[in-house]
CSV table of C-alpha atoms in Angstrom, one decimal:
chain,number,residue,atom,x,y,z
A,725,MET,CA,64.7,-136.0,-14.7
A,726,GLU,CA,65.0,-134.0,-11.5
A,727,ALA,CA,68.0,-134.1,-9.3
A,728,VAL,CA,66.8,-134.9,-5.9
A,729,GLU,CA,68.8,-133.8,-2.9
A,730,HIS,CA,68.7,-136.3,-0.1
A,731,SER,CA,71.1,-136.4,2.8
A,732,PRO,CA,71.8,-140.1,3.2
A,733,ASN,CA,73.4,-141.3,-0.3
A,734,THR,CA,72.4,-144.9,0.5
A,735,PRO,CA,69.6,-146.0,-1.7
A,736,LEU,CA,66.2,-146.6,-0.2
A,737,GLU,CA,66.5,-150.4,-0.5
A,738,TYR,CA,69.8,-150.6,1.4
A,739,GLN,CA,68.5,-148.3,4.2
A,740,THR,CA,67.4,-151.0,6.6
A,741,GLU,CA,69.3,-153.8,8.0
A,742,THR,CA,66.6,-156.2,6.7
A,743,GLY,CA,66.8,-154.7,3.2
A,744,ARG,CA,70.6,-155.0,3.1
A,745,LEU,CA,70.5,-158.7,4.2
A,746,ASN,CA,67.7,-159.6,2.0
A,747,ILE,CA,69.5,-158.3,-1.0
A,748,LEU,CA,72.5,-160.3,0.2
A,749,GLY,CA,70.4,-163.5,0.8
A,750,PHE,CA,69.2,-163.1,-2.9
A,751,TRP,CA,72.7,-162.9,-4.2
A,752,ILE,CA,73.2,-166.4,-2.4
A,753,PHE,CA,69.9,-167.7,-4.1
A,754,LEU,CA,71.4,-166.7,-7.3
A,755,GLY,CA,74.7,-168.7,-6.6
A,756,ALA,CA,72.2,-171.7,-6.1
A,757,GLU,CA,70.4,-170.9,-9.4
A,758,ILE,CA,73.8,-170.8,-11.2
A,759,ALA,CA,74.4,-174.4,-9.8
A,760,LEU,CA,71.0,-175.5,-10.9
A,761,PHE,CA,71.3,-174.4,-14.4
A,762,SER,CA,74.8,-175.9,-14.6
A,763,THR,CA,73.4,-179.4,-14.2
A,764,LEU,CA,70.9,-178.6,-17.0
A,765,PHE,CA,73.7,-177.3,-19.3
A,766,ALA,CA,75.9,-180.4,-18.4
A,767,THR,CA,72.9,-182.8,-19.3
A,768,TYR,CA,72.4,-181.0,-22.6
A,769,LEU,CA,76.0,-181.0,-23.6
A,770,VAL,CA,76.3,-184.7,-22.9
A,771,LEU,CA,73.2,-185.5,-25.0
A,772,VAL,CA,74.0,-183.2,-28.1
A,773,GLY,CA,74.1,-185.5,-31.0
A,774,ARG,CA,71.8,-188.2,-29.4
A,775,THR,CA,68.9,-187.5,-31.6
A,776,ALA,CA,67.8,-191.2,-32.1
A,777,ASP,CA,67.2,-190.7,-35.9
A,778,GLY,CA,64.9,-187.6,-35.2
A,779,PRO,CA,65.6,-184.1,-36.4
A,780,GLY,CA,68.7,-182.3,-35.3
A,781,PRO,CA,69.1,-178.9,-34.0
A,782,ALA,CA,70.7,-177.5,-37.2
A,783,GLU,CA,67.6,-178.6,-39.2
A,784,LEU,CA,65.2,-176.7,-36.9
A,785,PHE,CA,67.1,-173.8,-35.3
A,786,GLU,CA,66.5,-170.5,-37.1
A,787,ILE,CA,68.7,-167.6,-36.6
A,788,SER,CA,66.1,-164.9,-37.0
A,789,GLY,CA,63.8,-166.1,-34.3
A,790,VAL,CA,66.8,-166.7,-31.8
A,791,LEU,CA,68.0,-163.2,-32.5
A,792,ILE,CA,64.7,-161.6,-31.8
A,793,GLU,CA,64.4,-163.5,-28.6
A,794,THR,CA,68.1,-162.5,-27.5
A,795,PHE,CA,67.6,-158.9,-28.3
A,796,LEU,CA,64.0,-158.8,-26.6
A,797,LEU,CA,65.6,-160.2,-23.4
A,798,LEU,CA,68.8,-158.2,-23.7
A,799,THR,CA,66.8,-154.9,-23.9
A,800,SER,CA,64.4,-155.9,-21.1
A,801,SER,CA,67.4,-156.4,-18.9
A,802,PHE,CA,68.6,-152.8,-20.0
A,803,THR,CA,65.2,-151.1,-19.4
A,804,CYS,CA,64.9,-153.0,-16.1
A,805,GLY,CA,68.3,-151.4,-15.0
A,806,LEU,CA,67.0,-147.9,-15.9
A,807,ALA,CA,63.9,-148.6,-13.8
A,808,ILE,CA,66.3,-148.9,-10.8
A,809,HIS,CA,68.1,-145.9,-11.9
A,810,TYR,CA,64.8,-144.0,-11.7
A,811,MET,CA,63.7,-145.5,-8.5
A,812,ARG,CA,67.0,-144.2,-7.0
A,813,ASN,CA,66.0,-140.8,-8.2
A,814,HIS,CA,62.6,-141.3,-6.4
A,815,SER,CA,60.8,-141.3,-9.6
A,816,LEU,CA,57.7,-143.6,-9.0
A,817,LYS,CA,56.5,-142.8,-12.5
A,818,GLY,CA,59.9,-143.7,-14.0
A,819,VAL,CA,59.9,-147.2,-12.2
A,820,PHE,CA,56.4,-147.8,-13.6
A,821,VAL,CA,57.2,-146.8,-17.2
A,822,TRP,CA,60.4,-148.8,-17.3
A,823,ILE,CA,59.2,-151.9,-15.4
A,824,GLY,CA,56.2,-151.7,-17.8
A,825,ILE,CA,58.5,-151.7,-20.9
A,826,THR,CA,60.4,-154.6,-19.2
A,827,LEU,CA,57.4,-156.7,-18.7
A,828,ALA,CA,56.1,-155.9,-22.3
A,829,LEU,CA,59.6,-157.1,-23.7
A,830,GLY,CA,59.5,-160.1,-21.4
A,831,LEU,CA,56.0,-161.1,-22.7
A,832,GLY,CA,57.3,-160.7,-26.2
A,833,PHE,CA,60.2,-162.9,-25.5
A,834,LEU,CA,57.9,-165.6,-23.9
A,835,GLY,CA,55.6,-165.3,-27.0
A,836,PHE,CA,58.4,-166.0,-29.4
A,837,GLU,CA,59.5,-168.8,-27.4
A,838,ILE,CA,56.2,-170.5,-27.2
A,839,TYR,CA,55.8,-170.1,-30.9
A,840,GLU,CA,59.3,-171.6,-31.3
A,841,PHE,CA,58.5,-174.7,-29.2
A,842,VAL,CA,55.2,-175.1,-30.9
A,843,HIS,CA,57.0,-175.0,-34.3
A,844,TYR,CA,59.5,-177.6,-33.2
A,845,ILE,CA,56.8,-180.0,-31.9
A,846,HIS,CA,55.0,-179.6,-35.3
A,847,GLU,CA,58.3,-180.5,-37.1
A,848,GLY,CA,58.5,-183.6,-35.0
A,849,ALA,CA,60.8,-182.6,-32.3
A,850,ALA,CA,58.9,-182.9,-28.9
A,851,LEU,CA,59.9,-183.6,-25.4
A,852,THR,CA,59.8,-187.5,-26.0
A,853,THR,CA,61.3,-187.6,-29.5
A,854,SER,CA,64.9,-188.3,-28.4
A,855,ALA,CA,67.3,-187.6,-25.5
A,856,TYR,CA,68.6,-184.5,-27.2
A,857,TRP,CA,65.2,-182.8,-27.4
A,858,SER,CA,64.3,-183.9,-23.9
A,859,ALA,CA,67.4,-182.1,-22.6
A,860,PHE,CA,66.8,-179.2,-24.9
A,861,PHE,CA,63.2,-178.7,-23.7
A,862,VAL,CA,64.1,-179.1,-20.1
A,863,LEU,CA,67.1,-176.7,-20.2
A,864,VAL,CA,65.3,-173.9,-22.4
A,865,GLY,CA,61.9,-174.7,-20.7
A,866,THR,CA,63.3,-174.2,-17.2
A,867,HIS,CA,64.6,-170.7,-18.3
A,868,GLY,CA,61.2,-169.9,-19.9
A,869,ALA,CA,59.5,-171.0,-16.8
A,870,HIS,CA,61.8,-168.7,-14.8
A,871,VAL,CA,60.7,-165.7,-17.0
A,872,THR,CA,57.0,-166.6,-16.6
A,873,LEU,CA,57.4,-166.7,-12.8
A,874,GLY,CA,59.4,-163.5,-12.9
A,875,ILE,CA,56.7,-161.7,-14.8
A,876,GLY,CA,54.0,-162.7,-12.4
A,877,TRP,CA,56.2,-161.8,-9.4
A,878,ILE,CA,57.0,-158.3,-10.8
A,879,ILE,CA,53.2,-157.6,-11.6
A,880,LEU,CA,52.5,-158.3,-7.9
A,881,ILE,CA,55.3,-156.0,-6.8
A,882,LEU,CA,54.1,-153.2,-9.0
A,883,ILE,CA,50.5,-153.5,-7.5
A,884,GLN,CA,52.2,-153.1,-4.1
A,885,LEU,CA,54.1,-150.2,-5.3
A,886,LYS,CA,50.8,-148.6,-6.6
A,887,GLN,CA,49.4,-148.9,-3.1
A,888,ARG,CA,52.3,-148.0,-0.9
A,889,GLY,CA,54.6,-145.9,-2.9
A,890,LEU,CA,58.6,-146.0,-2.9
A,891,THR,CA,59.3,-147.1,0.7
A,892,PRO,CA,62.5,-148.9,2.0
A,893,ASP,CA,60.4,-152.1,1.8
A,894,THR,CA,58.9,-151.8,-1.6
A,895,SER,CA,62.2,-150.5,-3.1
A,896,ARG,CA,63.9,-153.6,-1.6
A,897,LYS,CA,61.5,-155.7,-3.5
A,898,VAL,CA,61.9,-153.9,-6.8
A,899,PHE,CA,65.7,-154.1,-6.5
A,900,ILE,CA,65.5,-157.8,-5.8
A,901,SER,CA,63.3,-158.6,-8.7
A,902,SER,CA,65.6,-156.5,-10.9
A,903,LEU,CA,68.4,-158.7,-9.9
A,904,TYR,CA,66.3,-161.8,-10.9
A,905,TRP,CA,65.4,-160.4,-14.1
A,906,HIS,CA,69.2,-159.5,-15.0
A,907,PHE,CA,70.1,-163.0,-13.9
A,908,LEU,CA,67.6,-164.5,-16.4
A,909,ASP,CA,69.4,-162.5,-19.3
A,910,VAL,CA,72.8,-163.8,-17.9
A,911,VAL,CA,71.3,-167.5,-18.3
A,912,TRP,CA,70.1,-166.7,-21.7
A,913,ILE,CA,73.5,-165.4,-22.8
A,914,PHE,CA,74.7,-169.0,-22.2
A,915,ILE,CA,71.6,-170.7,-23.8
A,916,PHE,CA,72.1,-168.4,-26.9
A,917,THR,CA,75.9,-169.6,-27.0
A,918,ALA,CA,75.9,-173.3,-25.8
A,919,VAL,CA,72.5,-174.3,-27.4
A,920,TYR,CA,71.7,-172.1,-30.5
A,921,LEU,CA,75.1,-171.0,-31.7
A,922,TYR,CA,76.6,-174.2,-31.1
A,923,GLY,CA,73.7,-176.0,-32.5
A,924,MET,CA,73.8,-174.0,-35.8
A,925,VAL,CA,77.7,-173.9,-36.1
A,926,MET,CA,78.2,-177.6,-35.7
B,1366,MET,CA,75.4,-147.9,7.6
B,1367,ALA,CA,75.9,-145.7,4.5
B,1368,SER,CA,78.0,-147.1,1.8
B,1369,ASN,CA,79.6,-144.2,0.1
B,1370,ASN,CA,81.1,-145.6,-3.1
B,1371,GLU,CA,80.9,-144.2,-6.7
B,1372,GLN,CA,77.9,-146.4,-7.8
B,1373,THR,CA,75.6,-145.5,-5.0
B,1374,ASN,CA,76.5,-141.8,-5.3
B,1375,SER,CA,76.0,-141.5,-9.0
B,1376,HIS,CA,72.3,-142.0,-8.9
B,1377,SER,CA,71.1,-138.6,-10.0
B,1378,HIS,CA,73.2,-138.6,-13.2
B,1379,PHE,CA,72.5,-140.0,-16.6
B,1380,PRO,CA,72.8,-143.9,-16.3
B,1381,TRP,CA,75.9,-144.1,-18.5
B,1382,SER,CA,76.9,-147.5,-17.0
B,1383,HIS,CA,73.7,-148.9,-18.2
B,1384,VAL,CA,73.9,-147.4,-21.7
B,1385,VAL,CA,77.5,-148.5,-22.1
B,1386,GLY,CA,76.8,-152.1,-20.7
B,1387,PHE,CA,73.8,-152.4,-23.2
B,1388,GLY,CA,76.0,-151.3,-26.1
B,1389,LEU,CA,78.7,-153.8,-25.2
B,1390,SER,CA,76.1,-156.5,-24.8
B,1391,ILE,CA,75.0,-155.9,-28.3
B,1392,VAL,CA,78.5,-155.7,-29.8
B,1393,LEU,CA,79.5,-158.9,-28.0
B,1394,THR,CA,76.3,-160.9,-29.1
B,1395,LEU,CA,77.0,-159.8,-32.9
B,1396,LEU,CA,80.6,-160.5,-32.6
B,1397,ALA,CA,79.8,-164.0,-31.3
B,1398,LEU,CA,77.5,-164.7,-34.1
B,1399,TRP,CA,79.8,-163.4,-36.8
B,1400,ILE,CA,82.7,-165.5,-35.2
B,1401,GLY,CA,80.2,-168.5,-35.4
B,1402,PHE,CA,79.1,-168.2,-39.0
B,1403,TYR,CA,81.8,-166.3,-41.0
B,1404,SER,CA,85.2,-166.6,-39.3
B,1405,GLY,CA,85.9,-170.1,-40.8
B,1406,PHE,CA,87.7,-171.2,-37.6
B,1407,SER,CA,87.4,-174.8,-36.5
B,1408,LEU,CA,84.4,-175.8,-34.1
B,1409,THR,CA,86.8,-176.0,-31.2
B,1410,THR,CA,88.2,-172.6,-31.7
B,1411,ILE,CA,84.7,-171.0,-32.2
B,1412,MET,CA,83.2,-172.4,-29.1
B,1413,VAL,CA,86.4,-171.4,-27.0
B,1414,ILE,CA,86.2,-167.8,-28.3
B,1415,VAL,CA,82.2,-167.6,-28.1
B,1416,VAL,CA,82.2,-169.0,-24.5
B,1417,GLY,CA,84.8,-166.6,-23.5
B,1418,LEU,CA,82.6,-163.7,-25.1
B,1419,ALA,CA,79.7,-165.0,-23.1
B,1420,LEU,CA,81.6,-164.9,-19.9
B,1421,VAL,CA,82.7,-161.2,-20.6
B,1422,GLN,CA,79.1,-160.3,-21.3
B,1423,ALA,CA,77.9,-162.1,-18.1
B,1424,THR,CA,80.4,-160.1,-16.3
B,1425,ILE,CA,79.3,-156.8,-17.9
B,1426,GLN,CA,75.7,-157.5,-16.6
B,1427,LEU,CA,76.9,-158.3,-13.2
B,1428,LEU,CA,78.9,-155.2,-13.0
B,1429,MET,CA,77.0,-152.6,-14.9
B,1430,PHE,CA,73.3,-153.7,-14.6
B,1431,MET,CA,73.2,-155.7,-11.2
B,1432,HIS,CA,75.7,-153.5,-9.4
B,1433,ILE,CA,77.3,-156.5,-7.7
B,1434,THR,CA,80.0,-154.4,-6.0
B,1435,GLU,CA,78.1,-151.6,-4.7
B,1436,SER,CA,76.8,-152.8,-1.3
B,1437,GLU,CA,78.9,-153.2,1.9
B,1438,ASP,CA,78.4,-157.0,1.4
B,1439,SER,CA,79.9,-156.9,-2.0
B,1440,THR,CA,82.9,-159.2,-1.1
B,1441,VAL,CA,80.4,-161.8,0.2
B,1442,GLN,CA,78.3,-161.1,-2.9
B,1443,VAL,CA,81.3,-161.4,-5.4
B,1444,GLY,CA,82.7,-164.5,-3.4
B,1445,THR,CA,79.3,-166.3,-3.7
B,1446,ILE,CA,79.0,-165.8,-7.4
B,1447,LEU,CA,82.7,-166.7,-8.1
B,1448,TYR,CA,82.2,-169.9,-6.2
B,1449,ALA,CA,78.8,-170.7,-8.0
B,1450,VAL,CA,80.7,-170.2,-11.4
B,1451,PHE,CA,83.5,-172.5,-10.1
B,1452,ILE,CA,80.7,-175.2,-9.2
B,1453,ALA,CA,79.2,-174.6,-12.6
B,1454,VAL,CA,82.5,-175.0,-14.5
B,1455,ALA,CA,83.4,-178.2,-12.5
B,1456,VAL,CA,79.9,-179.7,-13.2
B,1457,VAL,CA,79.8,-179.0,-16.9
B,1458,ALA,CA,83.4,-179.7,-17.8
B,1459,GLY,CA,83.5,-182.7,-15.4
B,1460,THR,CA,80.2,-184.2,-16.8
B,1461,ILE,CA,81.3,-183.7,-20.4
B,1462,TRP,CA,84.8,-185.2,-19.6
B,1463,VAL,CA,83.6,-188.3,-17.7
B,1464,MET,CA,80.6,-189.0,-20.1
B,1465,SER,CA,82.9,-188.7,-23.2
B,1466,PHE,CA,84.8,-191.9,-22.2
B,1467,GLY,CA,84.3,-194.8,-24.5
B,1468,MET,CA,81.9,-192.8,-27.0
B,1469,HIS,CA,83.2,-190.8,-29.9
B,1470,TYR,CA,81.8,-187.4,-29.4
B,1471,MET,CA,79.9,-185.9,-32.2
């Protein structure tokens, strides 16, 4: 890690007015995302127990799988933060390495989640089984869809980064996608707590 | 336009805030797990504690990973997120409260 001397202390992504406003706009978008997920959490929590004689969460949830998913996503949030740290040290290589690790962990998370969903469906708990499982698949599935979208989006940004290098424009895009990625981990914390932990403890 | 607070200035040092945030997140996750399975508290007590721990962990992510306070727009950023959290709490708590009338909640 080389210590780079550069006169303005402001990170690249904040150096243009557009960059600053885009980042602010993305925070406002994240506020809307919180509202979106809150409606799905509310629906899920109201429908807990409405299993219509189908299997319940306690029978199907497995702590090991949930913990693996949780730590994959948590670690990917950490490595994504390191990528931003290296970006601010003007290390393009550092950004590629740590974003690459982040994407690999994200794909691992998705793999485990898809495996988990397929397993539940085989055990007789599908989207149409009961109100409870409908709410479960919509809430956790919406989060999974966000992760999928995030992986695609970040791959496109990496391609642009390869072509253009670290400019105020590309740095802004990397930074905003990192906010999105951290946000997905924040949502997962609440899914871990309100869906899995609650489902297994009750 | 340059914002000269500590967060933006510290970018050539070792990323301590990230490492500390990561460590705290792991500890909080395992603590929630332990309280859920081994504490022996009632379900209500367990849920109050683990939701509290989740909020702490979310705050750590916002501060240490997402640097919500670093830009010169930080007041607006923090205000937006706090307002969104208020909306989320009102939606979730309000829905559960309204929908639990006339049903014995499981």
